[in-house]
CSV table of C-alpha atoms in Angstrom, one decimal:
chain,number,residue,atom,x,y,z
A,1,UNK,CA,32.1,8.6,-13.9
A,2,UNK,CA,31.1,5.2,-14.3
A,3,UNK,CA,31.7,4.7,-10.9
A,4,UNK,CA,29.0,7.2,-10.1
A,5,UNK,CA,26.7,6.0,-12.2
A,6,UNK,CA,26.8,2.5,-10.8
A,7,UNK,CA,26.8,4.2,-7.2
A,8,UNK,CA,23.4,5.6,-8.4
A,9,UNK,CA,21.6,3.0,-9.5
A,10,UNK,CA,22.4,0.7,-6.6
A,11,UNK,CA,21.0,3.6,-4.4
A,12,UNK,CA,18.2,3.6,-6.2
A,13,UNK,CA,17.1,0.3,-6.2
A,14,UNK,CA,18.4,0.5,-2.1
A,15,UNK,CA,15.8,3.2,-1.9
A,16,UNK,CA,13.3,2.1,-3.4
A,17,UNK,CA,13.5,-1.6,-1.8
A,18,UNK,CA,13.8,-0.1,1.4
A,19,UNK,CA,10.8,2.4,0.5
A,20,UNK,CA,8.2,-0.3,-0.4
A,21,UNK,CA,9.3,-3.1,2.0
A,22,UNK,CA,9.8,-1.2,5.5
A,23,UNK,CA,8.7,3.1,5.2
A,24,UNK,CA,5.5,1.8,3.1
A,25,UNK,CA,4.2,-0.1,6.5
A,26,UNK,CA,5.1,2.4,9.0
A,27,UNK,CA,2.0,4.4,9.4
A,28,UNK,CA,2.0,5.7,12.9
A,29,UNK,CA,-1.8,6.7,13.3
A,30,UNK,CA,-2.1,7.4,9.9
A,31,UNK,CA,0.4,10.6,10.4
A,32,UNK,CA,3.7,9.3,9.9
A,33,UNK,CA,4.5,8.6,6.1
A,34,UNK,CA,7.9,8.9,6.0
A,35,UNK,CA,9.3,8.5,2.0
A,36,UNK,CA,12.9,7.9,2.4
A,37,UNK,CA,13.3,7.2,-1.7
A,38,UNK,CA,13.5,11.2,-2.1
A,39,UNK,CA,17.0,10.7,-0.9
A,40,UNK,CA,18.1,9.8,-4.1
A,41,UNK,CA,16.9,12.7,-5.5
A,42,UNK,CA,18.6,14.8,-3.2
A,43,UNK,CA,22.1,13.0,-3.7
A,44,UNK,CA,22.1,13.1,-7.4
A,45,UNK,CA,25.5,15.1,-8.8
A,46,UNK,CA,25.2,18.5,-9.1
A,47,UNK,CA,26.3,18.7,-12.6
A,48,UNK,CA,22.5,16.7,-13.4
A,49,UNK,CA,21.6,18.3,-16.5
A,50,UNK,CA,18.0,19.4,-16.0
A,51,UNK,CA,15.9,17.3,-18.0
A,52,UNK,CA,17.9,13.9,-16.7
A,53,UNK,CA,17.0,15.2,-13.3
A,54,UNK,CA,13.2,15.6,-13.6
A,55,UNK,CA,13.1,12.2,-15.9
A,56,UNK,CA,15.2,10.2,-12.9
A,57,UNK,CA,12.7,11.8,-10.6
A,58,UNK,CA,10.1,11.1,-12.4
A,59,UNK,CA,11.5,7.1,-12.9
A,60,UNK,CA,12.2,7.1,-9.1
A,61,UNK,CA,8.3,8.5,-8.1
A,62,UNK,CA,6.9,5.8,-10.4
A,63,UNK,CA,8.6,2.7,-9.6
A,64,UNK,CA,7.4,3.7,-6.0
A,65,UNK,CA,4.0,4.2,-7.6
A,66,UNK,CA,3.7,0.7,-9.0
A,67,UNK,CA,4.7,-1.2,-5.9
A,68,UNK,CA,2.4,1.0,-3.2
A,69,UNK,CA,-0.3,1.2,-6.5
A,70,UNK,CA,-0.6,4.9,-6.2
A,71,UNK,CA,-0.3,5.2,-9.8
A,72,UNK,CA,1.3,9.2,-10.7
A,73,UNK,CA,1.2,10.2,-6.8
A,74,UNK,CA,4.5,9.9,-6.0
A,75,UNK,CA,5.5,10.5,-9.6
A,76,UNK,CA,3.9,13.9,-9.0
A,77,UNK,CA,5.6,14.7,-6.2
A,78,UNK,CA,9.2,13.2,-7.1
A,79,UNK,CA,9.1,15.5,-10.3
A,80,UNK,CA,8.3,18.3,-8.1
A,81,UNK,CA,11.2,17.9,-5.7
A,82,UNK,CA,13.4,17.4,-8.7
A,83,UNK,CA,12.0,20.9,-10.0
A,84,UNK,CA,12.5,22.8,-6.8
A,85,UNK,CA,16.1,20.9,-6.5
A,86,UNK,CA,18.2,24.2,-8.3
A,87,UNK,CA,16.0,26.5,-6.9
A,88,UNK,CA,16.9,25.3,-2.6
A,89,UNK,CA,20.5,24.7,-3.9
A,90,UNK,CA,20.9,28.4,-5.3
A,91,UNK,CA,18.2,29.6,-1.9
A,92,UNK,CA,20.7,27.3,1.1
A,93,UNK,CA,23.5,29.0,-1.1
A,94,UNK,CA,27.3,29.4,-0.5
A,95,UNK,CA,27.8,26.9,-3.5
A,96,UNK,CA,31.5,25.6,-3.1
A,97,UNK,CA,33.7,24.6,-6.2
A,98,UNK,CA,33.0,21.6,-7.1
A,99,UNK,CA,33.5,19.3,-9.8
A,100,UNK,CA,31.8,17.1,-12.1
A,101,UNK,CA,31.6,13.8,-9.7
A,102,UNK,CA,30.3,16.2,-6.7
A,103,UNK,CA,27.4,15.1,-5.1
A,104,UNK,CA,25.6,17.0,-2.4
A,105,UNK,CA,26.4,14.8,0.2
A,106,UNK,CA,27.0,15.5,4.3
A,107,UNK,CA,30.6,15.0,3.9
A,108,UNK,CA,31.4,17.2,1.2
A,109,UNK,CA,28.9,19.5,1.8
A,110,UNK,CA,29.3,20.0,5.4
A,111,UNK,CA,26.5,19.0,8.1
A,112,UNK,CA,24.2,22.5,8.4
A,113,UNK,CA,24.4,23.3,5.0
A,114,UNK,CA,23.6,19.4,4.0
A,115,UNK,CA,20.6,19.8,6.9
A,116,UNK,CA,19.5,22.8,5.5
A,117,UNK,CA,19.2,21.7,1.9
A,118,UNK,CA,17.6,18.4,3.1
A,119,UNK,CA,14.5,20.0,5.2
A,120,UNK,CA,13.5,22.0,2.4
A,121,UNK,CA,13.6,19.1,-0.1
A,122,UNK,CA,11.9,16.6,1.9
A,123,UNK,CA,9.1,19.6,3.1
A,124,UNK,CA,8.5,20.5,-0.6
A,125,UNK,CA,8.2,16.7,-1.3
A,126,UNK,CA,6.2,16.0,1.5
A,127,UNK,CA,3.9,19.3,1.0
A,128,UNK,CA,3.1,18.5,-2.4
A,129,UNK,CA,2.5,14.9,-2.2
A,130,UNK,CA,-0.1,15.1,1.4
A,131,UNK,CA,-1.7,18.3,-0.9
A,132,UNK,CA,-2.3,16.2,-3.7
A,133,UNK,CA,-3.2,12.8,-2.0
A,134,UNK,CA,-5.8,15.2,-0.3
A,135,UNK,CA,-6.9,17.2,-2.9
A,136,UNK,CA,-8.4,20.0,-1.6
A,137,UNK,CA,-7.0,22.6,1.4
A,138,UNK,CA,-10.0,22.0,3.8
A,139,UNK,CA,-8.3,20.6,6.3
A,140,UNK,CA,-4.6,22.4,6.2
A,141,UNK,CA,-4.3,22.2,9.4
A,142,UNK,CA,-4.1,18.7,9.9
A,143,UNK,CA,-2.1,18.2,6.6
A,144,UNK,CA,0.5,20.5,7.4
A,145,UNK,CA,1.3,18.7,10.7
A,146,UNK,CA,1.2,15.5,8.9
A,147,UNK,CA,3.6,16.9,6.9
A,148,UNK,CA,6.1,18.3,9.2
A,149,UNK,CA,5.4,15.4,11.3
A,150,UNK,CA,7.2,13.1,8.3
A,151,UNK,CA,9.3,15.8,6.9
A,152,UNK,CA,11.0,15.3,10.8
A,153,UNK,CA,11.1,11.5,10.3
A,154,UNK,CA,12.3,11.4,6.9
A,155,UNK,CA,14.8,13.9,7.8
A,156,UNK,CA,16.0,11.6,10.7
A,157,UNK,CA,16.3,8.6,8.6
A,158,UNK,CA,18.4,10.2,6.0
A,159,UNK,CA,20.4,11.4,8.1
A,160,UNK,CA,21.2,8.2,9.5
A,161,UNK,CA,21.9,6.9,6.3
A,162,UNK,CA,24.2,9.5,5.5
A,163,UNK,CA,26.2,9.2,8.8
A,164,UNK,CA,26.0,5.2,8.0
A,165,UNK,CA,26.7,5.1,4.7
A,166,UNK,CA,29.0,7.8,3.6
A,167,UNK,CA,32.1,8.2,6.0
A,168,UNK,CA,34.2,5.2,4.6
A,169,UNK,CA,34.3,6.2,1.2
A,170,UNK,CA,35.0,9.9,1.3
A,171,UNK,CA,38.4,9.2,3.4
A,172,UNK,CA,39.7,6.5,1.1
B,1,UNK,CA,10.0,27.9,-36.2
B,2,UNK,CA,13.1,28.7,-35.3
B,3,UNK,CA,12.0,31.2,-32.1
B,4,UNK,CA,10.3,28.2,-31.2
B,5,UNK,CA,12.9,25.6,-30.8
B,6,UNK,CA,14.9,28.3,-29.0
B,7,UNK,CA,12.2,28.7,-26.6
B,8,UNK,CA,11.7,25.4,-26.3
B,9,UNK,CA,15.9,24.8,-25.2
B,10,UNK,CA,15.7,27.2,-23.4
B,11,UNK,CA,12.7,26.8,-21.3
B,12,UNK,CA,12.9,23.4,-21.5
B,13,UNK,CA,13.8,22.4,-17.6
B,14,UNK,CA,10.1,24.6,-16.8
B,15,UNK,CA,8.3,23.0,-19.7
B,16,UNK,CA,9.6,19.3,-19.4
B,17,UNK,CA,8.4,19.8,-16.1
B,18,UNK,CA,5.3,20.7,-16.5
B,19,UNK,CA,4.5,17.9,-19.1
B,20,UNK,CA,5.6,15.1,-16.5
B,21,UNK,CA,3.4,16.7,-13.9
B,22,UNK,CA,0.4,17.5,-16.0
B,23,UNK,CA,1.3,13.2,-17.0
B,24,UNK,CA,1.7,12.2,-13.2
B,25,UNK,CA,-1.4,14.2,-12.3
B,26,UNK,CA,-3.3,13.0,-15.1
B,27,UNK,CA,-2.1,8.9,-14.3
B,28,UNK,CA,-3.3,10.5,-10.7
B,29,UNK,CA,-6.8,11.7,-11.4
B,30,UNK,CA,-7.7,8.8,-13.9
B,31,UNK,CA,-6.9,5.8,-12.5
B,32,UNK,CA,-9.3,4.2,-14.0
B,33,UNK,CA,-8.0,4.6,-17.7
B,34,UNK,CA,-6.7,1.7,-19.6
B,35,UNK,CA,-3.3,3.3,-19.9
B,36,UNK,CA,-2.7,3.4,-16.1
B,37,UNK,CA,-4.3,0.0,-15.7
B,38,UNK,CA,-2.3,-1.0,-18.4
B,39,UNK,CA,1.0,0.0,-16.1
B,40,UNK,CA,-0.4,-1.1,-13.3
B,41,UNK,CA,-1.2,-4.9,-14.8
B,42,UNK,CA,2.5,-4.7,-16.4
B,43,UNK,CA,4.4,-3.9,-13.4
B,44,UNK,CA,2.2,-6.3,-11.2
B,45,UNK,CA,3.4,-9.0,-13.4
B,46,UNK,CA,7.2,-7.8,-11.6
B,47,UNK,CA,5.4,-6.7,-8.2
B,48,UNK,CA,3.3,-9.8,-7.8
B,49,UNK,CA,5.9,-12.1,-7.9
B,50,UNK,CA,8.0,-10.3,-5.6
B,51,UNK,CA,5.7,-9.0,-3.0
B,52,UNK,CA,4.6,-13.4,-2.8
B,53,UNK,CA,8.5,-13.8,-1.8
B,54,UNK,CA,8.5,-11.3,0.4
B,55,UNK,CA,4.7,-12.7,2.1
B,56,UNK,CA,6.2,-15.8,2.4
B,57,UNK,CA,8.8,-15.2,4.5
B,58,UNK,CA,6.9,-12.3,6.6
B,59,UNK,CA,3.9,-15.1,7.1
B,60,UNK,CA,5.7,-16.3,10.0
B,61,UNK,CA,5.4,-13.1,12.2
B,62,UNK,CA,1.8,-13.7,11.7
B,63,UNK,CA,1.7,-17.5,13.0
B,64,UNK,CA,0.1,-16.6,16.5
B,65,UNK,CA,-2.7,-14.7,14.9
B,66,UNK,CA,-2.9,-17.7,12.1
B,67,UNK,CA,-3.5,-20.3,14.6
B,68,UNK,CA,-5.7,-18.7,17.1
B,69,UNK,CA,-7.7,-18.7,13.8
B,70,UNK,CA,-7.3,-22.5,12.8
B,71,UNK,CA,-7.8,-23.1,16.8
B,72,UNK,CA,-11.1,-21.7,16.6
B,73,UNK,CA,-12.5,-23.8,13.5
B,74,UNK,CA,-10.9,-26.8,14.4
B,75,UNK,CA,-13.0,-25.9,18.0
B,76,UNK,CA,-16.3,-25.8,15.8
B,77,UNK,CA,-15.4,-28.5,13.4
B,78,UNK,CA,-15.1,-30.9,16.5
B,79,UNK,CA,-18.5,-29.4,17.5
B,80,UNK,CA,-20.0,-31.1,14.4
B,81,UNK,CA,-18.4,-34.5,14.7
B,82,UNK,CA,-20.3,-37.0,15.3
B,83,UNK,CA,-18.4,-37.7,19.0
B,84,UNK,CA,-20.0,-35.1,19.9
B,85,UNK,CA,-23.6,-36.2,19.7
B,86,UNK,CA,-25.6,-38.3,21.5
B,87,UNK,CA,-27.2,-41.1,18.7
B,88,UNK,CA,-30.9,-41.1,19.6
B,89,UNK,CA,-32.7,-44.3,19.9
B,90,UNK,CA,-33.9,-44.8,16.4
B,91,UNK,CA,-36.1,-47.6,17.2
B,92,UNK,CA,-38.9,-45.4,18.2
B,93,UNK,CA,-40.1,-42.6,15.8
B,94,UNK,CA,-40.6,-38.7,16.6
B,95,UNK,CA,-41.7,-36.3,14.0
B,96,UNK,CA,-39.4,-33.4,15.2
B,97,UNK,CA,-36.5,-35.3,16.1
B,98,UNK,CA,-33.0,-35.8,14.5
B,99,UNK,CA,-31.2,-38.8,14.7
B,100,UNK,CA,-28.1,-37.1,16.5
B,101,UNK,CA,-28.2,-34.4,19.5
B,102,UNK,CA,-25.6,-32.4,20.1
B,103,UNK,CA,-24.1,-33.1,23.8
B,104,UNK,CA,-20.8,-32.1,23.7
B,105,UNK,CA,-19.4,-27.9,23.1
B,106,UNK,CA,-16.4,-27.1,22.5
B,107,UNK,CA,-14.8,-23.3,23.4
B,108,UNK,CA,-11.4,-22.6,22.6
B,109,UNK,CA,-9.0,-21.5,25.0
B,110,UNK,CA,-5.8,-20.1,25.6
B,111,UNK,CA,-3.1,-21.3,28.3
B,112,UNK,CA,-2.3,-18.6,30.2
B,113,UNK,CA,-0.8,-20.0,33.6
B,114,UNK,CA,0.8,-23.4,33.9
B,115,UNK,CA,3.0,-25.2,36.1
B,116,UNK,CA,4.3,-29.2,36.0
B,117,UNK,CA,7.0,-29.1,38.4
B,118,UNK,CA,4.6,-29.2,41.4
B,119,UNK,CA,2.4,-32.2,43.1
B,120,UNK,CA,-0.6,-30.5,43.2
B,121,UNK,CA,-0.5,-28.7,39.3
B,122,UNK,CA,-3.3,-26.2,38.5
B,123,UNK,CA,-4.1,-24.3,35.0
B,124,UNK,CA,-4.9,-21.2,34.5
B,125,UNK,CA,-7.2,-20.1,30.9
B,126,UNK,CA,-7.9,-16.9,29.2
B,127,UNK,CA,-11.6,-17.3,29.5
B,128,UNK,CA,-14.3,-17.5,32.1
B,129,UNK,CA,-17.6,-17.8,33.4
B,130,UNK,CA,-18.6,-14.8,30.4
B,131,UNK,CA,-17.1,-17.7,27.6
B,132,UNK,CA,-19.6,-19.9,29.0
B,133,UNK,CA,-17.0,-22.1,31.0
B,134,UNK,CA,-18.7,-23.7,34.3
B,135,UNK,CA,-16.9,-25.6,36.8
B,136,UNK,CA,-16.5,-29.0,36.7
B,137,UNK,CA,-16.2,-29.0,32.5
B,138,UNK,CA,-13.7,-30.8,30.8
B,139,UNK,CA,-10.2,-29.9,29.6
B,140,UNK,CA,-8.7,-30.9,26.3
B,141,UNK,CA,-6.4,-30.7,23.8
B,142,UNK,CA,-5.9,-32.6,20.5
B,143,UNK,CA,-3.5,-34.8,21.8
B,144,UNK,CA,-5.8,-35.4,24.6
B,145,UNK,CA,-7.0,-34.7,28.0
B,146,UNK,CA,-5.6,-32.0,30.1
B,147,UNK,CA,-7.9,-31.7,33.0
B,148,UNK,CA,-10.9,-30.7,34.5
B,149,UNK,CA,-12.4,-27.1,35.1
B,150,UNK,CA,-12.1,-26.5,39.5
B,151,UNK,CA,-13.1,-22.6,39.4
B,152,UNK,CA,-14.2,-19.8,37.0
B,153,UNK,CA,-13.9,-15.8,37.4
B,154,UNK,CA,-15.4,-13.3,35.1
B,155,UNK,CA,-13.0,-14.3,32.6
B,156,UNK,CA,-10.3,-16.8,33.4
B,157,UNK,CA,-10.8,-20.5,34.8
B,158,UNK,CA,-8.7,-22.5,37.0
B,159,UNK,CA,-8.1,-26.1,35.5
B,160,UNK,CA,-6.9,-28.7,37.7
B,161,UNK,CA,-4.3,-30.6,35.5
B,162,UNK,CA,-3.8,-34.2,35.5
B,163,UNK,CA,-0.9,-33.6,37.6
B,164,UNK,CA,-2.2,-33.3,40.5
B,165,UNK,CA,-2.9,-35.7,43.3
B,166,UNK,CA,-6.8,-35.1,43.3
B,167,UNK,CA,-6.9,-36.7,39.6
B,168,UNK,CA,-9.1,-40.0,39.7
B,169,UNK,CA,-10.2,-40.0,35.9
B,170,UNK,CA,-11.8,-43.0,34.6
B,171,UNK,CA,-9.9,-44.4,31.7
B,172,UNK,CA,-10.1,-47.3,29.8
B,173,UNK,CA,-7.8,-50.0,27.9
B,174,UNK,CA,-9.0,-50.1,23.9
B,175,UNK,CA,-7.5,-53.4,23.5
B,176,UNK,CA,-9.7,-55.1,25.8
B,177,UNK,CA,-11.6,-52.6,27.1
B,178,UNK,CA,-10.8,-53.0,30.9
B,179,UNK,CA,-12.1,-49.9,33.2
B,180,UNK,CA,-9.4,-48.4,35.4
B,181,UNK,CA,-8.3,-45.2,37.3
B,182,UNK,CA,-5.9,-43.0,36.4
B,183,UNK,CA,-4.0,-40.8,39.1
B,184,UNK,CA,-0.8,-38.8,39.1
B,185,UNK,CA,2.4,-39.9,41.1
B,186,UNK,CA,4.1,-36.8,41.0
B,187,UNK,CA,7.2,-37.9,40.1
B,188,UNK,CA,7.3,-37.1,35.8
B,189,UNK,CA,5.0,-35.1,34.6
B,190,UNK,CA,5.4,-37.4,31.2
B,191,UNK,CA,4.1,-40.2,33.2
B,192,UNK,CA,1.1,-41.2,34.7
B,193,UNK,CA,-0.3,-44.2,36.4
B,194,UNK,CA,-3.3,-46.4,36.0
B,195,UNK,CA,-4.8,-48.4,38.6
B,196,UNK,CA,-7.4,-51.0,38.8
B,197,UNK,CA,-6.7,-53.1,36.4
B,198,UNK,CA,-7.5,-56.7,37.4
B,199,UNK,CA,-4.2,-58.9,37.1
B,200,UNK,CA,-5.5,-61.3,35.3
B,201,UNK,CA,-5.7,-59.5,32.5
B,202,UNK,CA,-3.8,-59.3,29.7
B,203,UNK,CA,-1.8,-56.4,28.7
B,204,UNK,CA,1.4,-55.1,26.4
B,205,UNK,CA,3.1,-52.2,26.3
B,206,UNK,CA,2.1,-49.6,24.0
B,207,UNK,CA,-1.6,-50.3,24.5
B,208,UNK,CA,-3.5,-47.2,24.3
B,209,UNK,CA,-5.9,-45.4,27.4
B,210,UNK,CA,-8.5,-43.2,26.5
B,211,UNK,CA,-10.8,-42.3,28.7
B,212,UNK,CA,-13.7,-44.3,29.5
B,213,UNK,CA,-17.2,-42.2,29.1
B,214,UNK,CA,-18.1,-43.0,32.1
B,215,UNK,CA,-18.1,-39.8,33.5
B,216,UNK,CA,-20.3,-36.8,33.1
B,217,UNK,CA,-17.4,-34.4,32.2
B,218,UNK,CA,-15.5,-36.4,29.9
B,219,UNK,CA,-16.8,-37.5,26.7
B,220,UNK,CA,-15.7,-41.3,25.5
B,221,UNK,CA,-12.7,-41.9,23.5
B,222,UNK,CA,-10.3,-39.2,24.4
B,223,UNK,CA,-6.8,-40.2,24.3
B,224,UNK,CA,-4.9,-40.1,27.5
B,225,UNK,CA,-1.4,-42.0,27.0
B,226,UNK,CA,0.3,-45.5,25.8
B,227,UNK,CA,1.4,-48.2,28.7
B,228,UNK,CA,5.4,-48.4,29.0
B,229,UNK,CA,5.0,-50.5,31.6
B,230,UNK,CA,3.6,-52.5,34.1
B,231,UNK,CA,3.8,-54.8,37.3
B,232,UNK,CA,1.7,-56.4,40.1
B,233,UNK,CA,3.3,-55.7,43.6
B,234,UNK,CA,3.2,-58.9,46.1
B,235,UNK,CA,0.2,-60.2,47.2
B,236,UNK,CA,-1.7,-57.5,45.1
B,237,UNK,CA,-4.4,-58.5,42.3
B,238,UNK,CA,-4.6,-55.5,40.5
B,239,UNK,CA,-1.7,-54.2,38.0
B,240,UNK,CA,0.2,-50.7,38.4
B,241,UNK,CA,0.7,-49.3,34.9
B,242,UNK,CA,2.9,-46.5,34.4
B,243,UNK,CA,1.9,-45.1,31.4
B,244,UNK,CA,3.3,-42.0,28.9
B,245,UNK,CA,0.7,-39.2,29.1
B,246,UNK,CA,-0.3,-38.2,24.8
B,247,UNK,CA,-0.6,-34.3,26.3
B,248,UNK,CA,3.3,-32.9,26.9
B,249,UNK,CA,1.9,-30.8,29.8
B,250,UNK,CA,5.2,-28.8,29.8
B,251,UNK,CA,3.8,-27.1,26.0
B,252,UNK,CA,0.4,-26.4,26.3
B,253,UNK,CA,-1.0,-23.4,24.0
B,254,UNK,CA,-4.2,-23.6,23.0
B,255,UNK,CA,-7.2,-25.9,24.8
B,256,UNK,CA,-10.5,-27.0,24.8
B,257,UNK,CA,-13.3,-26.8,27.2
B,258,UNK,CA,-15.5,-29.4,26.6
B,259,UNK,CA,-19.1,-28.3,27.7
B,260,UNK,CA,-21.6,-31.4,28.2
B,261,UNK,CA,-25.0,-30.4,27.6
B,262,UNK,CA,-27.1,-33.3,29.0
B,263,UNK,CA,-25.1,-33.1,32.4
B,264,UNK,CA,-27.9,-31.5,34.4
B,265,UNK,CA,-29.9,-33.9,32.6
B,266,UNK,CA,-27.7,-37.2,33.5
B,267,UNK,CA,-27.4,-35.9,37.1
B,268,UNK,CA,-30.9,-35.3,37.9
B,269,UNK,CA,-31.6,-38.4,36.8
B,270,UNK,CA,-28.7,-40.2,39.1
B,271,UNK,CA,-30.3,-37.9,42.1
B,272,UNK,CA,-33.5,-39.1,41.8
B,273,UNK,CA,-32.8,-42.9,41.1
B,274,UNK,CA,-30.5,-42.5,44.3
B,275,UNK,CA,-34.3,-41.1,46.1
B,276,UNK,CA,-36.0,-44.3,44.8
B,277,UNK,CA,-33.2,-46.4,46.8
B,278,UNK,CA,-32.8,-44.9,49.5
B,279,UNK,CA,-37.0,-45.0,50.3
């Protein structure tokens, strides 16, 4: 348990580095925003009580906030994704046993239910936030492809850390 | 009460999640409120900090861009020195006159082509006749002088080197001020040579050339090189001084074309004192 715990928080500060140093630059004519930091979200044990997962999302969108000064933004958005989080695990369904320590990673999860569950987090995230940093639907067009267009780049990025990251440890 | 506690446990996933985002939104919208400032200031005071470590070390991927920039003033700070002007005779007065002129430009230029491996060495720049660059215009760098302008396009110039066996630049010793030429043997393009130096004269190694001003593309004073040595062949008067060029040709970036405004001016006036003679 501690174990996980400490696992946790060195993602998050990881993330979050890794978020405001190298993702927060990348802005590919203005379309491409990937936001990598929802990962942690996403890997967070199953058995999260509620309320610990929308106050770590919240904490994780707010840190982000004060380095890219977008103060409530990502916050917004993080809390969001941690709301819709039970709702995309029940909807990609087939829930396995699992126990306490369980995380839904690629490994344990297996890789289309793991992709599955990842697009629709990172599109919620990414839906919300665009909507919100835009502030009104007149131009849905163009926000929706920005959307998908860093929903797909996020995506790709996670999964890279996944495949990077992850195999060693689940074979010990 | 007591229905509303139960409500509250067991709605409280929807309702604690409302409260952050009606509190993220809210931080959103008024971002201008002391309390957000307030945030903001205190986690600037963590952010500052690091995002200076982090600038410092990602300053050096913007060092090209950083010295173009410092190229350019130093360019129009050696525009203003006084070098650069021609002192006015201050013994007669003019109402609308200043007591320096400006006869010397400088435009900042980039290397783009260079070669020191060959005899006859040519230099190509990023700019051209639409920078103002003519032919026949000087070549410099801060270290000293590179060459002299042969041919301009549109926008790049062709700069013959002073390794090249068409160099005859005037130089000059500052020690004891003795006019000489200074040509290229193609051998080491660290090395040139200066002739015409009456034997007689006395000389050390180490002595510094600069050019001599007597020219109408070069202005006075620019360094050219130290003496490492020198010799009088048999039945010669005049010295041959190897000397160590102050320019490494082999790392030039950034230049200077030196623009002499009074050289229509200076010629003219050779022309027509040439016409007086020759009638």
């Amino acid at each position: 348990m501690n174990r996980l715990v400490l696992t946790n928080i060195f993602r998050f500060i990881a993330l979050v580095l890794i978020q405001v140093l190298i993702m927060n630059k990348v802005n590919f004519y203005g379309f491409l925003n990937p936001y990598i930091y929802i990962l942690f979200i996403l890997l967070l044990p199953f058995e999260t009580p509620g309320w610990l997962l929308l106050l770590l999302s919240f904490a994780t969108g707010l840190t982000v906030d004060i380095f890219s000064g977008t103060l409530g933004l990502h916050a917004a958005s993080s809390v969001f994704a941690g709301f819709m989080r039970p709702l995309i695990i029940s909807f990609v369904g087939e829930k396995p046993e699992y126990d306490i320590t369980t995380q839904p990673k690629l490994q344990q999860m297996g890789l289309k239910w793991f992709m599955a569950y990842a697009l629709l987090m990172i599109f919620a995230h990414h839906l919300f936030l665009n909507l919100l940093d835009v502030f009104s639907f007149d131009e849905f067009w163009q926000t929706l492809l920005r959307v998908i267009v860093s929903t797909l780049f996020t995506f790709l990025f996670i999964m890279l850390f996944e495949y990077i990251f992850a195999p060693r440890k689940e074979k010990r | 009460m007591r229905n509303i506690l139960v409500f509250i446990i067991r709605y409280h996933f929807l309702l604690l999640f409302v409260l952050l985002e009606i509190f993220a939104i809210t931080l959103l919208v008024n971002s201008t409120y002391y309390q957000s400032s307030a945030i903001l200031k205190a986690g600037s005071r963590v952010t500052g900090r690091f995002y200076t470590s982090i600038s410092n070390a990602t300053d050096y991927l913007k060092l090209r861009t950083t010295n173009e920039q410092l190229a350019q003033e130093n360019a129009m700070l050696r525009q203003m020195k006084g070098v650069s002007f021609l002192k006015n005779d201050t013994s007669s007065f003019w109402v609308n006159d200043t007591l320096y002129k400006q006869q010397y430009q400088y435009i900042v230029s980039k290397v783009v082509l260079n070669t020191v491996g060959k005899r006859n060495n040519y230099i190509m720049l990023d700019k051209g006749s639409r920078s103002g660059i003519k032919k026949d215009m000087a070549v410099i760098t801060s270290n000293g002088i590179v060459g002299t302008v042969v041919n301009v396009s549109e926008n790049f110039s062709w700069v013959m080197s002073l390794l090249n066996k068409h160099t005859r630049i005037s130089g000059r010793i500052i020690k004891n001020n003795q006019m000489g030429t200074v040509v290229w043997n193609g051998v080491d393009h660290m090395y040139g040579t200066l002739t015409d130096i009456p034997a007689h004269v006395k000389i050390a190694k180490g002595d510094t050339i600069v050019s001599s001003g007597y020219s109408y593309i070069f202005p006075a004073g620019i360094l050219m090189g130290t003496i490492s040595d020198f010799r009088v062949e048999q039945g010669d008067h005049f010295y041959i001084i190897p000397f160590k060029f102050s320019v490494d040709f082999n790392a030039l970036q950034y230049v200077y074309v030196v623009k002499n405004l009074m050289k229509d001016e200076q010629e003219t006036l050779e022309k027509s004192t040439e016409g007086i003679q020759n009638e």
